[in-house]
Amino acid sequence: MLGIIACLTSCEPSNNALTSEALQKPIKIAVSNTPLSAPLFIAQQQGYFKQNNLNVELVRFNGGVKCFNAMVNHEVDFATSSETVVMFNSFKRTDFSVLASFVESDNDIKLLSLNPQKYKHLDNLANARIGIIKGSASEFFLDSLLIMYNKTQQPIQRIYLSSEQLLPALLNDKVDIISAWEPLSYLLSKKMSRSPEIINSRGLYHLSFNLIGLKDSHIEKDQKLSLLKAINQATEFLNKSPKQAQQNISQVLEVDAQQLQYSWSDYTFRLSLSNALFSNIQTQSQWAIDNQLVPRENRVDFRLIFDRQLLETYTNQEAGW
C-alpha cells in the first residue's frame, strides 16, 4: 500500500512541469503578412521561441492596423506594426507600449508611375493625379517629398484609395502616380522595361516595424525579456544567413523569392528603440496635427509609450552587467 502511495506521489506532475513551455498558455502575437515581420517568422521557424521556453502562436493579419486592433481587442497579447500606426493610435489611447523595433527601411515607400521620366522634373507634378492612402505613411511620404523640394504650392490632385486599389488605379489610368509601399514597386517593375520609380527618395522616410504590447498584460516581465531574446536571435540569423532567410520567408509568405531579393538589401534587422524612431514619430504627429487628421488637444508625450526600461534590462542581461 505504501508503495502504491509512493508511486502515485512520485508520478504527480510537479509545479515546474506545469510551467514548462509545452504546457504554457500560448503567447499570441499578431504579425503582419509582410517581409518586415521576418524576425518573428524566423524565430518560430528556427525554434528560438522554444529555446527560450516560450510557447508562441503567430496570428497573421494583413497590415499593422489590423494587428494593433487585434491586440487592443484582447485577441492577442502582442502586435507588430509600423511607427505610423503607433503615432495615430497614441492620439486615442496610451494603454500600450512599444517594446522594441526589430527592422527598419529607408527605401520602402516610393513615388511610382508608368511614365516616370515625365515626372523626373518635379515641376511636372502640377495637376498630376496622385493615388495615396489618406492619413497614412503613403500621404506623409508625399508631403515630406513636396516639402523637401519646395513644391508644397504645386497644384496636385490627391486621389484617396485603399492599398488594394493603388496598383489597379495606376494600371487603368485612374491616376498618374501612386505613393506606395513595397512590393508594388517590384510588381510594377515586372510589367515595365524600366524602373517605375520617379525619384530616388532613399533616406527621406524611415519605416520601422515594432513589437507592441498592452501595459496591463498578464505576460510576465521574464517572458517579455525572453521574447526580446528570441527576436534578437532571429535578427542575428537574418543578418548572418540572408539567402537562407529569404528562402524561409518566401515559403512562409508564399511569395516569389525574386520579390524578396528586390528589396531585401533595404532592410536593417536589429533590436532597438532609437532616438531616430522617437523623432520620426514626433515629426509624423506634428504632420497629422497640421493636416487636421488628429485632434491637437489629444497629443501625448511619446516617452509614455516607449518601454525603454525593458530593452535596457535585456541589453544589460546579455552584456552580463
CSV table of C-alpha atoms in Angstrom, one decimal:
chain,number,residue,atom,x,y,z
A,1,MET,CA,0.0,0.0,0.0
A,2,LEU,CA,2.8,2.4,0.9
A,3,GLY,CA,4.5,1.5,-2.3
A,4,ILE,CA,1.4,2.4,-4.3
A,5,ILE,CA,1.1,5.8,-2.5
A,6,ALA,CA,4.8,6.4,-3.1
A,7,CYS,CA,4.3,5.7,-6.8
A,8,LEU,CA,1.2,7.9,-7.0
A,9,THR,CA,3.1,10.7,-5.3
A,10,SER,CA,6.1,10.4,-7.4
A,11,CYS,CA,4.0,10.3,-10.6
A,12,GLU,CA,2.2,13.5,-9.9
A,13,PRO,CA,3.3,16.4,-12.1
A,14,SER,CA,5.5,18.9,-10.4
A,15,ASN,CA,4.8,22.7,-10.4
A,16,ASN,CA,7.9,23.1,-12.6
A,17,ALA,CA,6.5,20.7,-15.1
A,18,LEU,CA,3.2,22.6,-15.3
A,19,THR,CA,5.1,25.8,-16.2
A,20,SER,CA,7.1,24.1,-19.0
A,21,GLU,CA,7.0,25.6,-22.5
A,22,ALA,CA,4.7,22.7,-23.7
A,23,LEU,CA,2.0,23.4,-21.1
A,24,GLN,CA,2.1,27.2,-21.0
A,25,LYS,CA,-0.9,29.1,-22.4
A,26,PRO,CA,0.4,30.3,-25.7
A,27,ILE,CA,1.6,33.9,-26.1
A,28,LYS,CA,-0.3,35.2,-29.1
A,29,ILE,CA,1.4,37.7,-31.4
A,30,ALA,CA,-0.4,39.4,-34.3
A,31,VAL,CA,2.0,39.6,-37.2
A,32,SER,CA,1.6,41.4,-40.5
A,33,ASN,CA,1.9,39.4,-43.7
A,34,THR,CA,5.0,41.2,-44.9
A,35,PRO,CA,8.7,40.6,-45.1
A,36,LEU,CA,9.0,43.2,-42.4
A,37,SER,CA,7.7,40.6,-39.9
A,38,ALA,CA,10.6,38.3,-40.9
A,39,PRO,CA,12.2,38.2,-37.4
A,40,LEU,CA,9.0,36.8,-35.9
A,41,PHE,CA,8.7,34.2,-38.6
A,42,ILE,CA,12.3,33.2,-38.3
A,43,ALA,CA,12.1,33.0,-34.5
A,44,GLN,CA,9.3,30.5,-35.0
A,45,GLN,CA,11.0,28.5,-37.8
A,46,GLN,CA,14.4,28.3,-36.1
A,47,GLY,CA,13.0,27.4,-32.7
A,48,TYR,CA,14.2,30.4,-30.9
A,49,PHE,CA,10.9,30.8,-29.0
A,50,LYS,CA,11.1,27.3,-27.8
A,51,GLN,CA,14.8,27.7,-26.9
A,52,ASN,CA,13.8,30.5,-24.6
A,53,ASN,CA,11.0,28.4,-23.0
A,54,LEU,CA,8.2,30.3,-24.8
A,55,ASN,CA,5.1,28.8,-26.3
A,56,VAL,CA,4.3,31.4,-29.0
A,57,GLU,CA,1.5,31.4,-31.6
A,58,LEU,CA,1.8,33.8,-34.5
A,59,VAL,CA,-1.6,35.1,-35.7
A,60,ARG,CA,-1.3,36.6,-39.1
A,61,PHE,CA,-3.2,39.7,-40.4
A,62,ASN,CA,-3.0,41.9,-43.5
A,63,GLY,CA,-1.4,45.1,-42.2
A,64,GLY,CA,-0.3,46.6,-38.9
A,65,VAL,CA,-3.6,48.4,-38.3
A,66,LYS,CA,-5.4,45.0,-38.1
A,67,CYS,CA,-2.6,43.7,-35.9
A,68,PHE,CA,-2.9,46.6,-33.5
A,69,ASN,CA,-6.7,46.3,-33.3
A,70,ALA,CA,-6.5,42.6,-32.5
A,71,MET,CA,-4.2,43.5,-29.6
A,72,VAL,CA,-6.5,46.1,-28.1
A,73,ASN,CA,-9.5,43.8,-28.6
A,74,HIS,CA,-7.5,41.2,-26.5
A,75,GLU,CA,-7.5,38.7,-29.3
A,76,VAL,CA,-3.7,38.6,-29.0
A,77,ASP,CA,-1.1,39.6,-26.4
A,78,PHE,CA,1.3,41.5,-28.7
A,79,ALA,CA,1.2,43.1,-32.1
A,80,THR,CA,3.6,44.2,-34.8
A,81,SER,CA,3.1,47.5,-36.6
A,82,SER,CA,4.8,50.5,-38.2
A,83,GLU,CA,5.5,53.6,-36.2
A,84,THR,CA,2.7,55.4,-38.1
A,85,VAL,CA,0.1,53.1,-36.6
A,86,VAL,CA,1.7,53.8,-33.2
A,87,MET,CA,1.5,57.5,-33.8
A,88,PHE,CA,-2.1,57.6,-34.9
A,89,ASN,CA,-3.3,55.3,-32.0
A,90,SER,CA,-1.4,57.4,-29.4
A,91,PHE,CA,-4.0,60.2,-30.0
A,92,LYS,CA,-6.7,57.7,-29.0
A,93,ARG,CA,-5.1,55.8,-26.1
A,94,THR,CA,-1.9,55.4,-24.1
A,95,ASP,CA,-2.6,51.9,-22.6
A,96,PHE,CA,0.1,50.3,-24.9
A,97,SER,CA,3.9,50.3,-25.1
A,98,VAL,CA,6.4,50.0,-27.8
A,99,LEU,CA,8.8,47.3,-26.5
A,100,ALA,CA,11.3,47.3,-29.4
A,101,SER,CA,11.8,47.9,-33.1
A,102,PHE,CA,13.2,44.9,-35.0
A,103,VAL,CA,13.5,46.2,-38.6
A,104,GLU,CA,14.0,49.5,-40.4
A,105,SER,CA,14.0,50.5,-44.0
A,106,ASP,CA,14.8,53.9,-45.6
A,107,ASN,CA,13.6,52.9,-49.1
A,108,ASP,CA,10.2,51.1,-48.6
A,109,ILE,CA,7.9,53.9,-49.9
A,110,LYS,CA,8.3,55.3,-53.4
A,111,LEU,CA,6.5,57.5,-55.9
A,112,LEU,CA,5.7,55.3,-58.8
A,113,SER,CA,4.4,55.9,-62.4
A,114,LEU,CA,4.0,54.2,-65.7
A,115,ASN,CA,5.8,57.2,-67.2
A,116,PRO,CA,8.4,58.0,-64.6
A,117,GLN,CA,10.6,60.1,-67.0
A,118,LYS,CA,7.8,62.6,-67.3
A,119,TYR,CA,7.9,63.4,-63.6
A,120,LYS,CA,11.7,63.3,-63.0
A,121,HIS,CA,11.4,67.1,-63.1
A,122,LEU,CA,9.0,67.7,-60.2
A,123,ASP,CA,7.5,70.8,-61.7
A,124,ASN,CA,5.7,68.4,-63.9
A,125,LEU,CA,3.7,67.2,-60.9
A,126,ALA,CA,1.4,70.1,-61.5
A,127,ASN,CA,-2.2,68.8,-61.9
A,128,ALA,CA,-1.0,65.2,-61.7
A,129,ARG,CA,-3.4,62.7,-60.2
A,130,ILE,CA,-1.6,61.1,-57.3
A,131,GLY,CA,-3.1,58.0,-55.6
A,132,ILE,CA,-2.4,57.8,-51.9
A,133,ILE,CA,-3.8,56.2,-48.8
A,134,LYS,CA,-5.4,59.0,-46.6
A,135,GLY,CA,-3.8,59.7,-43.3
A,136,SER,CA,-1.1,57.0,-43.7
A,137,ALA,CA,2.6,56.9,-44.3
A,138,SER,CA,1.8,57.0,-48.0
A,139,GLU,CA,0.4,60.5,-47.6
A,140,PHE,CA,3.1,61.5,-45.1
A,141,PHE,CA,5.8,60.5,-47.6
A,142,LEU,CA,4.3,62.5,-50.4
A,143,ASP,CA,4.0,65.6,-48.2
A,144,SER,CA,7.6,65.2,-47.0
A,145,LEU,CA,8.8,65.0,-50.6
A,146,LEU,CA,6.9,68.1,-51.5
A,147,ILE,CA,8.4,70.0,-48.6
A,148,MET,CA,11.9,68.8,-49.3
A,149,TYR,CA,11.8,70.0,-52.9
A,150,ASN,CA,9.8,73.2,-52.1
A,151,LYS,CA,6.8,72.0,-54.1
A,152,THR,CA,4.1,72.4,-51.4
A,153,GLN,CA,2.2,75.0,-53.5
A,154,GLN,CA,2.2,72.7,-56.5
A,155,PRO,CA,-1.5,72.1,-57.6
A,156,ILE,CA,-1.9,68.3,-57.4
A,157,GLN,CA,-5.0,66.1,-57.3
A,158,ARG,CA,-5.0,63.8,-54.3
A,159,ILE,CA,-6.9,60.6,-55.1
A,160,TYR,CA,-7.6,58.7,-51.9
A,161,LEU,CA,-7.6,55.0,-52.3
A,162,SER,CA,-7.2,51.8,-50.3
A,163,SER,CA,-3.9,49.9,-50.5
A,164,GLU,CA,-5.6,47.3,-52.7
A,165,GLN,CA,-6.7,49.9,-55.2
A,166,LEU,CA,-3.4,51.7,-55.7
A,167,LEU,CA,-1.9,49.5,-58.4
A,168,PRO,CA,-5.1,48.8,-60.4
A,169,ALA,CA,-5.8,52.6,-60.4
A,170,LEU,CA,-2.4,53.2,-61.9
A,171,LEU,CA,-2.6,50.5,-64.5
A,172,ASN,CA,-6.1,51.6,-65.5
A,173,ASP,CA,-5.2,55.2,-65.9
A,174,LYS,CA,-7.3,56.4,-62.9
A,175,VAL,CA,-4.2,58.1,-61.5
A,176,ASP,CA,-0.8,59.2,-62.9
A,177,ILE,CA,1.3,58.4,-59.9
A,178,ILE,CA,1.0,56.4,-56.7
A,179,SER,CA,2.8,56.8,-53.3
A,180,ALA,CA,3.2,53.2,-52.3
A,181,TRP,CA,5.0,50.6,-50.3
A,182,GLU,CA,6.8,47.5,-51.5
A,183,PRO,CA,6.0,45.2,-53.1
A,184,LEU,CA,4.1,47.5,-55.5
A,185,SER,CA,7.4,48.8,-57.0
A,186,TYR,CA,8.5,45.3,-57.6
A,187,LEU,CA,5.2,44.2,-59.1
A,188,LEU,CA,5.1,47.3,-61.4
A,189,SER,CA,8.7,46.8,-62.5
A,190,LYS,CA,7.7,43.3,-63.8
A,191,LYS,CA,5.3,45.0,-66.2
A,192,MET,CA,7.8,47.6,-67.4
A,193,SER,CA,11.1,47.7,-69.2
A,194,ARG,CA,12.5,50.3,-66.8
A,195,SER,CA,12.2,51.3,-63.1
A,196,PRO,CA,8.8,52.8,-62.2
A,197,GLU,CA,10.4,55.0,-59.5
A,198,ILE,CA,10.1,58.7,-60.3
A,199,ILE,CA,12.9,60.0,-58.0
A,200,ASN,CA,15.4,58.4,-55.7
A,201,SER,CA,13.9,59.0,-52.3
A,202,ARG,CA,16.1,56.8,-50.2
A,203,GLY,CA,16.5,58.2,-46.7
A,204,LEU,CA,13.5,60.6,-46.9
A,205,TYR,CA,11.3,58.3,-44.9
A,206,HIS,CA,12.3,55.7,-42.4
A,207,LEU,CA,9.9,52.9,-41.9
A,208,SER,CA,10.1,50.7,-38.8
A,209,PHE,CA,8.3,47.7,-37.6
A,210,ASN,CA,7.8,47.3,-33.9
A,211,LEU,CA,6.7,45.0,-31.2
A,212,ILE,CA,3.8,46.4,-29.2
A,213,GLY,CA,2.1,45.2,-26.0
A,214,LEU,CA,-0.6,46.4,-23.6
A,215,LYS,CA,0.7,47.9,-20.4
A,216,ASP,CA,-1.9,46.0,-18.4
A,217,SER,CA,-0.8,42.5,-19.5
A,218,HIS,CA,-0.8,39.1,-17.9
A,219,ILE,CA,2.6,38.4,-19.6
A,220,GLU,CA,5.3,38.4,-17.0
A,221,LYS,CA,8.5,40.5,-17.4
A,222,ASP,CA,10.7,37.5,-17.6
A,223,GLN,CA,8.6,36.2,-20.5
A,224,LYS,CA,8.9,39.6,-22.3
A,225,LEU,CA,12.7,39.5,-21.8
A,226,SER,CA,12.8,36.0,-23.3
A,227,LEU,CA,10.6,37.2,-26.2
A,228,LEU,CA,13.2,40.0,-26.9
A,229,LYS,CA,16.0,37.5,-26.8
A,230,ALA,CA,14.3,35.2,-29.3
A,231,ILE,CA,13.6,38.1,-31.7
A,232,ASN,CA,17.2,39.2,-31.3
A,233,GLN,CA,18.5,35.7,-32.1
A,234,ALA,CA,16.3,35.9,-35.2
A,235,THR,CA,17.7,39.2,-36.4
A,236,GLU,CA,21.2,37.7,-36.0
A,237,PHE,CA,20.2,34.8,-38.2
A,238,LEU,CA,18.7,37.2,-40.8
A,239,ASN,CA,22.0,39.1,-40.9
A,240,LYS,CA,24.3,36.1,-41.0
A,241,SER,CA,22.3,33.9,-43.4
A,242,PRO,CA,20.3,36.3,-45.7
A,243,LYS,CA,19.9,33.8,-48.5
A,244,GLN,CA,18.5,31.0,-46.3
A,245,ALA,CA,16.3,33.6,-44.5
A,246,GLN,CA,14.9,34.8,-47.8
A,247,GLN,CA,14.1,31.2,-48.8
A,248,ASN,CA,12.3,30.6,-45.5
A,249,ILE,CA,10.3,33.8,-45.7
A,250,SER,CA,9.4,33.2,-49.3
A,251,GLN,CA,7.8,29.9,-48.2
A,252,VAL,CA,6.0,31.4,-45.2
A,253,LEU,CA,4.5,34.3,-47.1
A,254,GLU,CA,4.1,32.3,-50.4
A,255,VAL,CA,5.8,35.0,-52.4
A,256,ASP,CA,8.3,34.8,-55.2
A,257,ALA,CA,11.9,34.7,-53.9
A,258,GLN,CA,12.8,37.4,-56.5
A,259,GLN,CA,10.3,39.7,-54.9
A,260,LEU,CA,12.1,39.4,-51.5
A,261,GLN,CA,15.5,39.8,-53.1
A,262,TYR,CA,14.3,43.0,-54.8
A,263,SER,CA,14.1,45.0,-51.6
A,264,TRP,CA,15.9,42.8,-49.1
A,265,SER,CA,19.0,45.0,-49.0
A,266,ASP,CA,16.9,47.9,-47.9
A,267,TYR,CA,16.1,46.2,-44.6
A,268,THR,CA,18.1,46.6,-41.5
A,269,PHE,CA,17.3,43.9,-38.9
A,270,ARG,CA,18.2,44.8,-35.4
A,271,LEU,CA,16.6,45.1,-32.0
A,272,SER,CA,16.5,48.8,-30.9
A,273,LEU,CA,14.5,51.7,-29.6
A,274,SER,CA,16.4,54.5,-31.1
A,275,ASN,CA,16.1,58.3,-30.8
A,276,ALA,CA,15.6,58.3,-34.6
A,277,LEU,CA,12.4,56.3,-34.1
A,278,PHE,CA,11.2,58.7,-31.4
A,279,SER,CA,12.0,61.7,-33.6
A,280,ASN,CA,10.2,60.2,-36.5
A,281,ILE,CA,7.0,59.6,-34.5
A,282,GLN,CA,7.2,63.2,-33.2
A,283,THR,CA,7.5,64.5,-36.8
A,284,GLN,CA,4.7,62.4,-38.1
A,285,SER,CA,2.4,63.5,-35.2
A,286,GLN,CA,3.0,67.2,-36.0
A,287,TRP,CA,2.2,66.5,-39.6
A,288,ALA,CA,-1.0,64.7,-38.6
A,289,ILE,CA,-2.0,67.7,-36.4
A,290,ASP,CA,-1.2,70.2,-39.1
A,291,ASN,CA,-3.3,68.3,-41.6
A,292,GLN,CA,-6.2,68.0,-39.0
A,293,LEU,CA,-6.0,64.2,-39.1
A,294,VAL,CA,-5.9,64.1,-35.3
A,295,PRO,CA,-7.1,66.4,-32.5
A,296,ARG,CA,-4.2,68.6,-31.3
A,297,GLU,CA,-5.5,68.5,-27.7
A,298,ASN,CA,-5.0,64.7,-27.6
A,299,ARG,CA,-1.3,65.0,-28.2
A,300,VAL,CA,0.8,63.0,-25.7
A,301,ASP,CA,4.3,62.7,-24.5
A,302,PHE,CA,5.6,59.8,-26.6
A,303,ARG,CA,8.0,58.9,-23.9
A,304,LEU,CA,4.9,57.5,-22.1
A,305,ILE,CA,4.5,54.8,-24.8
A,306,PHE,CA,8.2,53.7,-25.2
A,307,ASP,CA,9.2,51.0,-22.7
A,308,ARG,CA,12.9,51.7,-22.8
A,309,GLN,CA,13.5,50.1,-19.4
A,310,LEU,CA,12.6,46.6,-20.7
A,311,LEU,CA,15.0,46.8,-23.6
A,312,GLU,CA,17.7,48.2,-21.4
A,313,THR,CA,17.2,45.4,-18.9
A,314,TYR,CA,17.5,42.8,-21.7
A,315,THR,CA,20.7,44.5,-23.1
A,316,ASN,CA,22.3,44.6,-19.7
A,317,GLN,CA,21.5,41.0,-19.1
A,318,GLU,CA,23.1,40.0,-22.4
A,319,ALA,CA,26.1,42.0,-21.6
A,320,GLY,CA,26.4,40.4,-18.2
A,321,TRP,CA,26.0,43.6,-16.2
